[in-house]
Amino acid sequence: MSRYLEMVDSPTQLKKLTPDQLQRLAEEIRQEMITALAKNGGHLGPNLGVVELTIALHFVFNTPKDKFVWDVSHQIYVHKLLTGRKNRFGTIRSTGGLSGFALRSESEHDCYGAAHAGTALSAALGICAARDQRGTDENVVAIFGDAALTNGISFEALNNVAQTTSRFIAILNDNEWSIAKNVGAISSYLNKLITHPSYNKLAGDFVRFLRRLPKGEVALKLAHKAEEGFKGALTEVGLQRSNALEPDGRGGYGNSLIFEEMGLRYLGPIDGHNLPLLVSTLEFAKTCDHPIVIHVLTQKGKGFEAALKNPEKFHGLGPYDAATGATVPVRAGTPPNWQDVFGQTMVKLCQKDNSVVGITAAMPTGTSLKLLEKAMPHRYYDVGIAEEHAVLFACGMATMGFHPVCAIYSTFLQRAYDCIVHDAALQDLPVIFCMDRAGLSPQDGPTHHGLFDIAYLRHVPNCILMAPKDEDELADMMFTATHERHPVFIRYPRGPAEGVPVKDQPRLLEVGKAEIIQRFANNGGRKVALFALGNMMRLGRETAAQLTAEGYDVALVNPRFAKPLDAGVTEFFGRSAEAVVTFEDHALVGGYGSAVLELFNEKRLTTPVIQLGWPDQFIEHGTNVDDLRRKYGLTVENAIARVRAEFVNAPLLHDTEARPQLLTL
Ligand SMILES: Cc1ncc(C[n+]2csc(CCOP(=O)(O)OP(=O)(O)O)c2C)c(N)n1
């Protein structure tokens, strides 16, 4: 580790450094992140962009007393390095290691956890309100990206600031990028602020503040450089932005500062890589008895050529070469990712059916809907980080005869729950929800695992909920969904699919019909029926093979539908088996296994049900899916052990004695 970073293990030590040393520290931190993250990857680009900003924040404020609330908090690595976690930094996002996000249980300097976008301004305002209630004097700083302004909650908070508190500091970290290029009117508006000198709001009280500071006595003698810095702020970063100003249609270029209209003083835009300027500006913000937003311009990936050239890829990535940024090519023979099969199928469906369109909430790459953008841009919508809006927008289109497909990760769709119930389901609209990352997002952890969607959808009337066992079935399910008149949800996981060929022409599936993969052999062995939902079919198959080898008589079912359940097939195997095992990549509470149990109760079946799935707790992050599945028993070994245990001391019953009411199928 390099010199200054070695010296600094807390914000207190950071405050002892001279301006030049702080600058050196910034360089060392960049290098540390580039090398340390190369092995496992992480959110490199956003963090390279906030090095100076984070140093300045810790130089001026005093956490944990003062509070930093980070939006998404994927840009918190520098903060981690400066708050006593540098020795564990190499463990970030791996099993037992540091979280990739802010985590209250990890450090007293992380006052608020996050990873879903748009939460910082509201949470910070709540902290301010509590401070004001208590009559204490903490500074509260919310740090949010330009893409957070595509999110409704951010505006709900801004709308509420002025009436709630007089001391609120918000830092808009504007790098023009969401994960992909930021979208929408707000993004164009921010560009206007940056490229038009008349919007520069550093003059006035801030400059007077700087001039009042006694020369030489300013914190670390930085401020005297600030005026100079502020003059350079536009030229260094702002003017690199290429877009010309667009007229506002009223003969001008618009002249209202949206933040000021909402009761926050606006300051900026300033160069977010100019440490002296940042320090002085934050010192000023500390003195403000008025809510303030500081517009800071940063470059995603600063200091690493490869990341600057490709901000989207380096937003978050796996292992890479620390010298060149090159990433490891996918091994030949690896099946396509589920998301890619989704994207390719979208293109095919849109080519054949004019009613189909694709909608993403700022995740064109993560969902692979960018394949549709490329092939048929007029059938593609990126609405920004706005899941609620995405669903309502889709509902509107559905009322006009369209089959909109919302490609939204399972975890992010949680945000749009009311829109699903109140708009899509209640009006019974044919919106299709393709829920990517349904299952684990291992390195991200509990904020990103998609383990709740069956539970939060299964009880909503009118909904159809499916999970494909492989990528060919995913295409069939998407095709089937475009023929439905109800809201349809399809859940599939992250990562490579099963490697089965995808037919040219997908086929229609019968809604609510399961697929029987293997029937009982009636060979005299103890009868066990396995129901393996979606991607758990692989586990189901292996379990079936091993149990069969041990002499059990095994049936294997691909349920396909978590709703409507195939009541006939489920009851048939429930009655004819001596034990049933349900496999799901989902929380056990309220999940697919629960649906089976509900049916068994309704039919008064007493066959024991062994449920494999995720326990009733938040599952931590880990290096990979296998580590976590092993820990929580989502394994073939555990399935077999539990089946064996079920039969210990259980007398062998002949079919006829045990199950007199066999149904025929
Ligand atoms: C509700 C929600 N939807 C989508 C995401 C995925 N996501 C993570 S970071 C990000 C972009 C953040 O951009 P910005 O806030 O501008 O920060 P930057 O990475 O540019 O610093 C998105 C869309 C998320 N975290 N939360």
mmCIF file with all atom_site columns, N, CA and C and ligand atoms in Angstrom, residues 46 72 74 115-117 145-148 173 175 177-179 300 315 362-363 385 387 412 415, ligand 1:
data_model
loop_
_atom_site.group_PDB
_atom_site.id
_atom_site.type_symbol
_atom_site.label_atom_id
_atom_site.label_alt_id
_atom_site.label_comp_id
_atom_site.label_asym_id
_atom_site.label_entity_id
_atom_site.label_seq_id
_atom_site.pdbx_PDB_ins_code
_atom_site.Cartn_x
_atom_site.Cartn_y
_atom_site.Cartn_z
_atom_site.occupancy
_atom_site.B_iso_or_equiv
_atom_site.pdbx_formal_charge
_atom_site.auth_seq_id
_atom_site.auth_comp_id
_atom_site.auth_asym_id
_atom_site.auth_atom_id
_atom_site.pdbx_PDB_model_num
ATOM   1  N N   . PRO A 1 46  ? -17.610 4.264  -10.998 1.00 0.00 ? 46  PRO A N   1
ATOM   2  C CA  . PRO A 1 46  ? -18.210 5.278  -10.134 1.00 0.00 ? 46  PRO A CA  1
ATOM   3  C C   . PRO A 1 46  ? -17.272 5.699  -9.003  1.00 0.00 ? 46  PRO A C   1
ATOM   4  N N   . VAL A 1 72  ? -27.702 4.836  -3.712  1.00 0.00 ? 72  VAL A N   1
ATOM   5  C CA  . VAL A 1 72  ? -27.266 3.519  -4.199  1.00 0.00 ? 72  VAL A CA  1
ATOM   6  C C   . VAL A 1 72  ? -26.139 2.989  -3.306  1.00 0.00 ? 72  VAL A C   1
ATOM   7  N N   . HIS A 1 74  ? -23.086 2.426  -4.205  1.00 0.00 ? 74  HIS A N   1
ATOM   8  C CA  . HIS A 1 74  ? -22.072 1.655  -4.929  1.00 0.00 ? 74  HIS A CA  1
ATOM   9  C C   . HIS A 1 74  ? -20.783 2.462  -5.081  1.00 0.00 ? 74  HIS A C   1
ATOM   10 N N   . ALA A 1 115 ? -28.723 0.350  -1.733  1.00 0.00 ? 115 ALA A N   1
ATOM   11 C CA  . ALA A 1 115 ? -28.236 -0.234 -2.987  1.00 0.00 ? 115 ALA A CA  1
ATOM   12 C C   . ALA A 1 115 ? -29.297 -0.090 -4.069  1.00 0.00 ? 115 ALA A C   1
ATOM   13 N N   . HIS A 1 116 ? -30.535 0.184  -3.650  1.00 0.00 ? 116 HIS A N   1
ATOM   14 C CA  . HIS A 1 116 ? -31.545 0.578  -4.623  1.00 0.00 ? 116 HIS A CA  1
ATOM   15 C C   . HIS A 1 116 ? -31.457 2.101  -4.748  1.00 0.00 ? 116 HIS A C   1
ATOM   16 N N   . ALA A 1 117 ? -31.685 2.584  -5.956  1.00 0.00 ? 117 ALA A N   1
ATOM   17 C CA  . ALA A 1 117 ? -31.449 4.003  -6.223  1.00 0.00 ? 117 ALA A CA  1
ATOM   18 C C   . ALA A 1 117 ? -32.587 4.881  -5.709  1.00 0.00 ? 117 ALA A C   1
ATOM   19 N N   . GLY A 1 145 ? -26.428 10.730 -7.400  1.00 0.00 ? 145 GLY A N   1
ATOM   20 C CA  . GLY A 1 145 ? -25.959 10.853 -8.775  1.00 0.00 ? 145 GLY A CA  1
ATOM   21 C C   . GLY A 1 145 ? -26.996 11.524 -9.665  1.00 0.00 ? 145 GLY A C   1
ATOM   22 N N   . ASP A 1 146 ? -26.565 11.900 -10.861 1.00 0.00 ? 146 ASP A N   1
ATOM   23 C CA  . ASP A 1 146 ? -27.504 12.537 -11.793 1.00 0.00 ? 146 ASP A CA  1
ATOM   24 C C   . ASP A 1 146 ? -28.649 11.581 -12.139 1.00 0.00 ? 146 ASP A C   1
ATOM   25 N N   . ALA A 1 147 ? -28.359 10.276 -12.160 1.00 0.00 ? 147 ALA A N   1
ATOM   26 C CA  . ALA A 1 147 ? -29.431 9.333  -12.510 1.00 0.00 ? 147 ALA A CA  1
ATOM   27 C C   . ALA A 1 147 ? -30.467 9.212  -11.392 1.00 0.00 ? 147 ALA A C   1
ATOM   28 N N   . ALA A 1 148 ? -30.097 9.577  -10.158 1.00 0.00 ? 148 ALA A N   1
ATOM   29 C CA  . ALA A 1 148 ? -31.090 9.544  -9.076  1.00 0.00 ? 148 ALA A CA  1
ATOM   30 C C   . ALA A 1 148 ? -32.211 10.530 -9.366  1.00 0.00 ? 148 ALA A C   1
ATOM   31 N N   . ASN A 1 173 ? -23.756 14.476 -7.654  1.00 0.00 ? 173 ASN A N   1
ATOM   32 C CA  . ASN A 1 173 ? -22.547 13.993 -8.310  1.00 0.00 ? 173 ASN A CA  1
ATOM   33 C C   . ASN A 1 173 ? -22.898 13.676 -9.762  1.00 0.00 ? 173 ASN A C   1
ATOM   34 N N   . ASN A 1 175 ? -22.107 12.867 -13.422 1.00 0.00 ? 175 ASN A N   1
ATOM   35 C CA  . ASN A 1 175 ? -21.100 12.369 -14.368 1.00 0.00 ? 175 ASN A CA  1
ATOM   36 C C   . ASN A 1 175 ? -21.749 12.002 -15.711 1.00 0.00 ? 175 ASN A C   1
ATOM   37 N N   . TRP A 1 177 ? -23.736 9.863  -16.488 1.00 0.00 ? 177 TRP A N   1
ATOM   38 C CA  . TRP A 1 177 ? -24.055 8.454  -16.719 1.00 0.00 ? 177 TRP A CA  1
ATOM   39 C C   . TRP A 1 177 ? -24.926 7.908  -15.611 1.00 0.00 ? 177 TRP A C   1
ATOM   40 N N   . SER A 1 178 ? -25.857 7.077  -16.015 1.00 0.00 ? 178 SER A N   1
ATOM   41 C CA  . SER A 1 178 ? -26.520 6.185  -15.077 1.00 0.00 ? 178 SER A CA  1
ATOM   42 C C   . SER A 1 178 ? -25.611 4.948  -15.108 1.00 0.00 ? 178 SER A C   1
ATOM   43 N N   . ILE A 1 179 ? -26.132 3.732  -15.365 1.00 0.00 ? 179 ILE A N   1
ATOM   44 C CA  . ILE A 1 179 ? -25.182 2.672  -15.729 1.00 0.00 ? 179 ILE A CA  1
ATOM   45 C C   . ILE A 1 179 ? -24.874 2.882  -17.207 1.00 0.00 ? 179 ILE A C   1
ATOM   46 N N   . LYS A 1 300 ? -16.711 9.637  -14.572 1.00 0.00 ? 300 LYS A N   1
ATOM   47 C CA  . LYS A 1 300 ? -16.754 8.232  -14.198 1.00 0.00 ? 300 LYS A CA  1
ATOM   48 C C   . LYS A 1 300 ? -15.488 7.569  -14.733 1.00 0.00 ? 300 LYS A C   1
ATOM   49 N N   . HIS A 1 315 ? -18.816 0.547  -15.058 1.00 0.00 ? 315 HIS A N   1
ATOM   50 C CA  . HIS A 1 315 ? -19.708 0.884  -13.939 1.00 0.00 ? 315 HIS A CA  1
ATOM   51 C C   . HIS A 1 315 ? -19.613 -0.211 -12.872 1.00 0.00 ? 315 HIS A C   1
ATOM   52 N N   . ALA A 1 362 ? -33.680 1.870  -16.856 1.00 0.00 ? 362 ALA A N   1
ATOM   53 C CA  . ALA A 1 362 ? -32.243 2.196  -16.757 1.00 0.00 ? 362 ALA A CA  1
ATOM   54 C C   . ALA A 1 362 ? -31.323 0.979  -16.736 1.00 0.00 ? 362 ALA A C   1
ATOM   55 N N   . MET A 1 363 ? -31.811 -0.170 -17.217 1.00 0.00 ? 363 MET A N   1
ATOM   56 C CA  . MET A 1 363 ? -30.961 -1.352 -17.210 1.00 0.00 ? 363 MET A CA  1
ATOM   57 C C   . MET A 1 363 ? -30.875 -1.997 -18.594 1.00 0.00 ? 363 MET A C   1
ATOM   58 N N   . ILE A 1 385 ? -34.347 5.414  -13.994 1.00 0.00 ? 385 ILE A N   1
ATOM   59 C CA  . ILE A 1 385 ? -34.501 4.568  -12.787 1.00 0.00 ? 385 ILE A CA  1
ATOM   60 C C   . ILE A 1 385 ? -35.880 4.859  -12.202 1.00 0.00 ? 385 ILE A C   1
ATOM   61 N N   . GLU A 1 387 ? -39.020 2.522  -11.806 1.00 0.00 ? 387 GLU A N   1
ATOM   62 C CA  . GLU A 1 387 ? -39.754 1.268  -11.964 1.00 0.00 ? 387 GLU A CA  1
ATOM   63 C C   . GLU A 1 387 ? -41.269 1.476  -11.883 1.00 0.00 ? 387 GLU A C   1
ATOM   64 N N   . PHE A 1 412 ? -35.782 -4.982 -8.088  1.00 0.00 ? 412 PHE A N   1
ATOM   65 C CA  . PHE A 1 412 ? -36.186 -3.595 -8.347  1.00 0.00 ? 412 PHE A CA  1
ATOM   66 C C   . PHE A 1 412 ? -37.689 -3.488 -8.604  1.00 0.00 ? 412 PHE A C   1
ATOM   67 N N   . ARG A 1 415 ? -40.227 -2.200 -5.946  1.00 0.00 ? 415 ARG A N   1
ATOM   68 C CA  . ARG A 1 415 ? -40.579 -0.798 -5.813  1.00 0.00 ? 415 ARG A CA  1
ATOM   69 C C   . ARG A 1 415 ? -41.919 -0.470 -6.484  1.00 0.00 ? 415 ARG A C   1
HETATM 70 C C1  . LIG B 2 .   ? -34.342 1.051  -7.906  1.00 0.00 ? 1   LIG B C1  1
HETATM 71 C C2  . LIG B 2 .   ? -33.096 0.738  -8.669  1.00 0.00 ? 1   LIG B C2  1
HETATM 72 N N1  . LIG B 2 .   ? -33.147 0.519  -10.003 1.00 0.00 ? 1   LIG B N1  1
HETATM 73 C C3  . LIG B 2 .   ? -32.024 0.247  -10.683 1.00 0.00 ? 1   LIG B C3  1
HETATM 74 C C4  . LIG B 2 .   ? -30.823 0.182  -10.047 1.00 0.00 ? 1   LIG B C4  1
HETATM 75 C C5  . LIG B 2 .   ? -29.567 -0.222 -10.809 1.00 0.00 ? 1   LIG B C5  1
HETATM 76 N N2  . LIG B 2 .   ? -28.549 0.858  -10.742 1.00 0.00 ? 1   LIG B N2  1
HETATM 77 C C6  . LIG B 2 .   ? -27.511 0.796  -9.912  1.00 0.00 ? 1   LIG B C6  1
HETATM 78 S S1  . LIG B 2 .   ? -26.520 2.118  -10.032 1.00 0.00 ? 1   LIG B S1  1
HETATM 79 C C7  . LIG B 2 .   ? -27.468 2.781  -11.257 1.00 0.00 ? 1   LIG B C7  1
HETATM 80 C C8  . LIG B 2 .   ? -27.077 4.062  -11.903 1.00 0.00 ? 1   LIG B C8  1
HETATM 81 C C9  . LIG B 2 .   ? -26.690 5.085  -10.908 1.00 0.00 ? 1   LIG B C9  1
HETATM 82 O O1  . LIG B 2 .   ? -26.320 6.247  -11.571 1.00 0.00 ? 1   LIG B O1  1
HETATM 83 P P1  . LIG B 2 .   ? -25.946 7.503  -10.728 1.00 0.00 ? 1   LIG B P1  1
HETATM 84 O O2  . LIG B 2 .   ? -26.844 7.590  -9.543  1.00 0.00 ? 1   LIG B O2  1
HETATM 85 O O3  . LIG B 2 .   ? -25.899 8.679  -11.634 1.00 0.00 ? 1   LIG B O3  1
HETATM 86 O O4  . LIG B 2 .   ? -24.523 7.155  -10.153 1.00 0.00 ? 1   LIG B O4  1
HETATM 87 P P2  . LIG B 2 .   ? -23.130 6.890  -10.922 1.00 0.00 ? 1   LIG B P2  1
HETATM 88 O O5  . LIG B 2 .   ? -22.977 5.409  -11.002 1.00 0.00 ? 1   LIG B O5  1
HETATM 89 O O6  . LIG B 2 .   ? -23.217 7.515  -12.268 1.00 0.00 ? 1   LIG B O6  1
HETATM 90 O O7  . LIG B 2 .   ? -22.113 7.508  -10.049 1.00 0.00 ? 1   LIG B O7  1
HETATM 91 C C10 . LIG B 2 .   ? -28.545 1.957  -11.554 1.00 0.00 ? 1   LIG B C10 1
HETATM 92 C C11 . LIG B 2 .   ? -29.557 2.218  -12.591 1.00 0.00 ? 1   LIG B C11 1
HETATM 93 C C12 . LIG B 2 .   ? -30.808 0.399  -8.664  1.00 0.00 ? 1   LIG B C12 1
HETATM 94 N N3  . LIG B 2 .   ? -29.676 0.335  -7.952  1.00 0.00 ? 1   LIG B N3  1
HETATM 95 N N4  . LIG B 2 .   ? -31.937 0.685  -8.009  1.00 0.00 ? 1   LIG B N4  1
#
